[in-house]
Coordinates of C-alpha atoms in Angstrom, one line a residue:
M87 CA 204.5 129.3 65.5
A88 CA 206.6 127.1 67.7
D89 CA 205.1 123.7 66.8
N90 CA 208.2 122.4 65.0
H91 CA 210.6 123.6 67.6
N92 CA 212.0 121.2 70.2
P93 CA 211.1 122.8 73.5
T94 CA 213.0 120.7 75.9
S95 CA 216.5 122.3 75.8
D96 CA 215.1 125.8 76.2
L97 CA 212.7 124.8 78.9
S98 CA 215.4 123.0 80.8
A99 CA 217.6 126.1 80.7
S100 CA 214.9 128.5 81.7
M101 CA 213.7 126.4 84.6
D102 CA 217.3 126.2 85.9
G103 CA 217.5 130.0 86.0
G104 CA 220.1 131.4 88.4
S105 CA 217.7 133.1 90.8
G106 CA 217.5 132.1 94.5
A107 CA 214.8 129.8 95.9
Y108 CA 212.8 132.6 97.4
D109 CA 212.8 134.6 94.1
R110 CA 211.0 131.6 92.6
L111 CA 208.8 130.6 95.6
V112 CA 205.2 129.7 94.7
V113 CA 202.9 130.0 97.7
C114 CA 199.7 127.8 97.4
F115 CA 196.7 128.7 99.6
G116 CA 193.6 126.6 100.3
E117 CA 192.4 123.2 101.2
M118 CA 194.2 119.9 101.8
L119 CA 192.1 116.8 102.5
I120 CA 191.9 113.1 102.4
D121 CA 190.2 111.5 99.3
F122 CA 188.7 108.1 99.9
V123 CA 188.7 106.3 96.5
P124 CA 187.0 102.9 95.9
T125 CA 189.3 99.9 95.5
V126 CA 187.5 99.0 92.3
G127 CA 186.6 101.3 89.4
G128 CA 183.3 102.0 87.7
V129 CA 181.1 101.8 90.8
S130 CA 178.9 104.3 92.7
L131 CA 179.9 105.2 96.3
A132 CA 177.2 103.0 97.6
E133 CA 178.4 100.0 95.6
A134 CA 182.0 100.4 96.5
P135 CA 183.2 97.4 98.6
A136 CA 186.1 99.3 100.2
F137 CA 188.0 102.6 100.0
K138 CA 191.7 103.5 99.9
K139 CA 192.8 106.9 101.4
A140 CA 194.8 109.4 99.3
P141 CA 195.9 112.9 99.9
G142 CA 194.0 115.5 98.0
G143 CA 193.1 119.2 97.6
A144 CA 194.0 121.2 94.5
P145 CA 196.3 123.8 96.1
A146 CA 198.2 121.2 98.0
N147 CA 198.6 119.1 94.8
V148 CA 200.0 122.1 93.0
A149 CA 202.5 122.8 95.8
V150 CA 203.7 119.2 95.7
G151 CA 203.8 119.2 91.9
I152 CA 206.0 122.3 91.8
S153 CA 208.4 120.8 94.3
R154 CA 208.5 117.5 92.4
L155 CA 209.5 119.5 89.3
G156 CA 212.4 120.9 91.2
G157 CA 210.8 124.2 92.0
S158 CA 210.2 126.0 95.4
S159 CA 206.8 125.9 96.9
A160 CA 204.9 126.5 100.2
F161 CA 201.4 125.5 101.4
V162 CA 199.2 127.8 103.5
G163 CA 196.1 126.2 105.0
K164 CA 194.6 124.6 108.1
L165 CA 194.4 120.9 109.0
G166 CA 192.7 119.1 111.9
D167 CA 194.7 118.5 115.0
D168 CA 194.2 114.8 114.2
E169 CA 195.9 111.8 112.7
F170 CA 194.9 112.7 109.2
G171 CA 196.0 116.3 109.6
Y172 CA 199.5 115.2 110.7
M173 CA 199.6 112.6 108.0
L174 CA 198.9 115.3 105.3
A175 CA 201.5 117.7 106.8
N176 CA 204.1 114.9 106.7
I177 CA 203.3 114.2 103.0
L178 CA 204.0 117.9 102.3
K179 CA 207.3 117.8 104.2
E180 CA 208.4 114.5 102.5
N181 CA 207.9 116.3 99.2
N182 CA 210.0 119.3 100.3
V183 CA 207.0 121.7 100.5
D184 CA 207.4 124.5 103.0
T185 CA 204.8 123.9 105.8
S186 CA 205.5 127.0 107.9
G187 CA 202.1 128.4 106.9
V188 CA 200.2 125.3 108.0
R189 CA 198.0 125.6 111.1
Y190 CA 196.0 123.0 113.1
D191 CA 192.5 123.2 114.6
S192 CA 191.6 121.3 117.7
T193 CA 187.8 121.9 117.3
A194 CA 187.4 120.6 113.7
R195 CA 188.5 117.6 111.8
T196 CA 190.6 117.4 108.6
A197 CA 188.3 117.4 105.6
L198 CA 187.3 114.1 104.0
A199 CA 186.0 113.5 100.5
F200 CA 184.7 110.2 99.0
V201 CA 185.3 110.3 95.3
T202 CA 184.4 107.7 92.6
L203 CA 184.5 107.5 88.9
R204 CA 181.2 105.8 87.9
A205 CA 180.7 103.4 85.0
D206 CA 179.3 106.3 83.0
G207 CA 182.5 108.3 83.4
E208 CA 181.1 110.9 85.8
R209 CA 182.8 111.6 89.0
E210 CA 180.7 111.4 92.2
F211 CA 181.7 113.4 95.3
L212 CA 180.6 113.1 98.9
F213 CA 182.2 115.7 101.2
F214 CA 182.6 115.8 105.0
R215 CA 183.1 119.5 105.8
H216 CA 180.7 120.5 108.6
P217 CA 182.8 122.5 109.1
S218 CA 186.3 121.0 108.4
A219 CA 189.5 122.6 109.7
D220 CA 190.4 124.2 106.3
M221 CA 187.3 126.4 106.5
L222 CA 188.4 127.8 109.9
L223 CA 191.7 129.5 109.0
C224 CA 191.6 133.0 110.4
E225 CA 193.5 136.1 109.1
S226 CA 195.4 136.3 112.4
E227 CA 196.9 132.8 111.7
L228 CA 198.4 133.8 108.3
D229 CA 202.2 133.6 108.0
K230 CA 202.5 137.1 106.5
N231 CA 206.3 136.9 105.9
L232 CA 205.9 133.6 104.0
I233 CA 203.2 135.1 101.7
K234 CA 205.3 138.2 101.1
Q235 CA 208.3 136.1 99.9
G236 CA 206.3 134.4 97.1
S237 CA 206.9 135.3 93.5
I238 CA 203.5 133.7 92.7
F239 CA 200.5 133.3 95.0
H240 CA 198.2 130.5 93.8
Y241 CA 194.6 129.9 95.1
G242 CA 191.2 128.4 94.2
S243 CA 187.6 129.2 95.0
I244 CA 186.7 126.5 97.6
S245 CA 188.1 128.7 100.4
L246 CA 185.6 131.4 99.4
I247 CA 182.6 129.3 100.3
A248 CA 182.4 130.1 104.0
E249 CA 183.8 132.4 106.7
P250 CA 186.3 132.9 108.2
C251 CA 188.4 131.3 105.4
R252 CA 186.9 133.6 102.8
S253 CA 188.1 136.8 104.5
T254 CA 191.4 135.1 105.2
Q255 CA 191.9 134.3 101.5
L256 CA 191.0 137.9 100.4
A257 CA 193.5 139.3 103.0
A258 CA 196.2 136.9 101.8
M259 CA 195.6 137.8 98.1
N260 CA 195.8 141.5 99.0
L261 CA 199.1 141.0 101.0
A262 CA 200.6 139.0 98.1
K263 CA 199.6 141.6 95.5
E264 CA 201.0 144.4 97.6
S265 CA 204.3 142.5 97.9
G266 CA 204.6 142.2 94.2
S267 CA 203.5 138.6 93.7
I268 CA 201.7 137.4 90.6
L269 CA 198.2 136.2 91.5
S270 CA 197.3 132.8 90.0
Y271 CA 193.7 131.5 90.1
D272 CA 192.3 128.1 89.3
P273 CA 188.6 128.2 90.2
N274 CA 188.4 124.3 90.5
L275 CA 184.6 124.2 90.5
R276 CA 183.2 121.7 93.0
L277 CA 179.4 122.4 92.8
P278 CA 178.4 120.1 95.7
L279 CA 180.3 122.3 98.1
W280 CA 178.4 125.5 97.2
P281 CA 174.9 126.3 98.5
S282 CA 173.6 126.7 94.9
E283 CA 174.8 127.1 91.3
E284 CA 174.2 130.8 91.5
A285 CA 176.2 131.1 94.7
A286 CA 179.1 129.2 93.0
R287 CA 179.0 131.4 89.9
E288 CA 178.9 134.6 92.0
G289 CA 181.6 133.4 94.4
I290 CA 184.0 132.3 91.7
M291 CA 183.5 135.5 89.7
S292 CA 183.7 137.8 92.8
I293 CA 187.6 137.7 92.7
W294 CA 188.0 137.1 88.9
D295 CA 189.3 140.6 88.1
Q296 CA 192.1 140.4 90.7
A297 CA 194.0 137.6 89.2
D298 CA 197.0 138.0 86.9
I299 CA 196.8 134.4 85.6
I300 CA 193.7 132.3 85.4
K301 CA 193.5 128.6 84.5
V302 CA 189.9 127.4 83.7
S303 CA 188.6 124.2 82.2
D304 CA 186.3 124.2 79.1
D305 CA 183.4 122.8 81.3
E306 CA 184.0 125.7 83.8
I307 CA 183.6 128.2 81.0
T308 CA 180.2 126.8 80.0
F309 CA 179.1 127.0 83.7
L310 CA 180.5 130.5 84.4
T311 CA 179.0 132.0 81.2
G312 CA 175.6 130.4 81.8
G313 CA 175.8 127.8 79.0
D314 CA 177.8 129.6 76.3
D315 CA 180.0 127.7 73.8
H316 CA 183.4 127.1 75.5
N317 CA 185.1 126.8 72.1
D318 CA 184.1 130.3 71.0
D319 CA 187.1 132.7 71.4
N320 CA 184.7 135.6 71.5
V321 CA 182.9 134.2 74.5
V322 CA 186.2 133.7 76.3
L323 CA 187.5 137.2 75.4
E324 CA 184.3 139.1 76.1
K325 CA 183.1 137.4 79.2
L326 CA 186.2 136.1 80.9
F327 CA 189.2 138.1 79.9
H328 CA 189.6 141.2 82.1
P329 CA 191.9 144.3 81.7
N330 CA 194.4 143.3 84.4
L331 CA 194.8 139.7 83.2
K332 CA 198.2 138.7 81.9
L333 CA 197.4 135.2 80.9
L334 CA 194.1 133.2 80.6
I335 CA 194.5 129.4 80.0
V336 CA 191.7 127.1 79.0
T337 CA 192.4 123.4 79.5
E338 CA 190.7 120.9 77.2
G339 CA 191.8 117.6 78.9
S340 CA 193.7 115.3 76.6
K341 CA 193.2 117.7 73.7
G342 CA 195.6 120.3 75.2
C343 CA 195.0 123.9 76.0
R344 CA 194.2 127.4 74.6
Y345 CA 195.9 130.5 75.8
Y346 CA 194.9 134.2 75.7
T347 CA 197.0 137.3 76.4
K348 CA 196.5 141.0 75.5
E349 CA 198.9 140.5 72.5
F350 CA 198.2 137.0 71.2
K351 CA 196.1 133.8 71.5
G352 CA 196.5 130.2 70.3
R353 CA 196.3 126.5 71.0
V354 CA 198.8 124.0 72.2
P355 CA 198.1 120.3 71.5
G356 CA 197.9 117.7 74.2
V357 CA 200.5 115.0 74.7
K358 CA 199.1 111.5 74.2
T359 CA 199.4 108.9 77.0
K360 CA 197.2 106.0 78.2
A361 CA 194.9 107.3 80.8
V362 CA 194.3 105.3 84.0
D363 CA 193.1 108.0 86.4
T364 CA 192.5 111.6 85.6
T365 CA 192.6 112.8 89.2
G366 CA 195.1 115.6 89.6
A367 CA 195.8 116.1 85.9
G368 CA 194.7 119.7 86.0
D369 CA 196.7 120.4 89.2
S370 CA 199.8 118.9 87.5
F371 CA 199.3 121.1 84.5
V372 CA 199.1 124.2 86.8
S373 CA 202.3 123.0 88.6
G374 CA 204.0 122.8 85.2
I375 CA 203.2 126.2 84.0
L376 CA 203.7 128.0 87.3
N377 CA 207.1 126.3 87.8
C378 CA 208.1 127.7 84.4
L379 CA 206.7 131.2 85.2
A380 CA 208.4 131.3 88.6
A381 CA 211.7 130.8 86.9
D382 CA 211.0 133.4 84.3
Q383 CA 207.9 135.7 84.4
N384 CA 208.8 137.2 81.0
L385 CA 207.6 134.0 79.4
I386 CA 204.1 135.5 79.1
K387 CA 205.4 138.2 76.7
D388 CA 207.1 135.8 74.3
E389 CA 204.6 133.6 72.4
N390 CA 207.1 130.9 71.3
R391 CA 208.4 130.5 74.8
L392 CA 204.9 130.5 76.4
R393 CA 203.9 127.8 74.0
E394 CA 206.9 125.7 75.0
A395 CA 206.0 126.1 78.7
L396 CA 202.4 125.2 78.0
L397 CA 203.5 122.1 76.1
F398 CA 205.7 121.2 79.1
A399 CA 202.6 121.7 81.3
N400 CA 200.5 119.5 79.0
A401 CA 203.2 116.8 79.4
C402 CA 203.0 117.1 83.2
G403 CA 199.2 116.6 83.0
A404 CA 199.6 113.7 80.6
L405 CA 202.0 111.8 82.8
T406 CA 199.8 112.2 85.9
V407 CA 196.9 110.3 84.2
T408 CA 199.0 107.3 83.7
E409 CA 199.0 106.4 87.4
R410 CA 196.3 106.2 90.1
G411 CA 196.0 109.1 92.6
A412 CA 197.1 112.7 92.3
I413 CA 200.2 113.2 94.5
P414 CA 201.8 109.8 93.8
A415 CA 201.4 110.4 90.0
L416 CA 202.9 114.0 89.9
P417 CA 205.9 113.8 87.6
T418 CA 209.5 115.0 87.9
K419 CA 210.9 117.6 85.4
E420 CA 213.1 114.8 83.9
A421 CA 210.1 112.6 83.3
A422 CA 208.2 115.4 81.6
L423 CA 211.1 116.4 79.4
K424 CA 211.7 112.7 78.5
L425 CA 208.1 112.4 77.4
L426 CA 208.4 115.5 75.2
H427 CA 211.7 114.1 73.7
T428 CA 209.9 110.9 72.9
V429 CA 206.9 112.7 71.3
A430 CA 209.2 115.0 69.3
A431 CA 211.1 112.0 67.9
L432 CA 207.9 110.4 66.6

């Protein structure tokens, strides 16, 4: 196993691979929205005295995270033709994310979400999407050339909830697959957005067998399997691993992650930090592993190097929880490598 091996020099070398930017491009498809977060913690939405706005949306967070790590990323999605939409597009541009795939809708607003962490530790969501612009992206609006250029095409499940965006996502996935891209899927379960639990389970699983890489949380395993033990390797392998899958990653929060390929499986411990806000930690983890894979797709075949990349991704997630908000807290490659050096020296 690679536990005693210092990953940082190898990782630094592999992520600086000599390929051009487009060879390493990660195209992220889906929603970008405004999160409104209470100015004080531990209160319900109704109790919150005021809210602070923050950019959100998992695919957009991943795109910014990859760019922050020195990688090449693009975002494909739809925003409202409004102040919030242009604000979000500017945040992408400021973070060197390619926005040529962003479209604007004059008939619907940019999505809003009110999010709070209650005193009992549970997150509470209130979404304004009736419909929001991201749900109205049509297939004819896709930047097909941009999607074809990606080495990895990353997406979630929220775009599957309603038409026309569902059909647009399926078309984009097919186009990316035909162009030789690796398909990366993070379901990112948000139950309040689905009509029912059953609809969420069916929708998320409807595209499961098309992905090459899937990242799923331990809680999502319990939900998707109808209550099975997320710690049981047999449950994961029998119910969630499919024949086309190259890599299945199960994230366990601060405890780290588990990984499954056709050849091997194992666990990589988390990197300890002091948590202030867990928002965006999973997206930061995804940015970390996808940035490594974009630089070298053969990582998946080498267990030691895969473990090093997953440890790096764990460090990215661990750094993100030390600051408030998702995008402001996404780390640079240097910060993640420095954290790993510090941990290795302990």
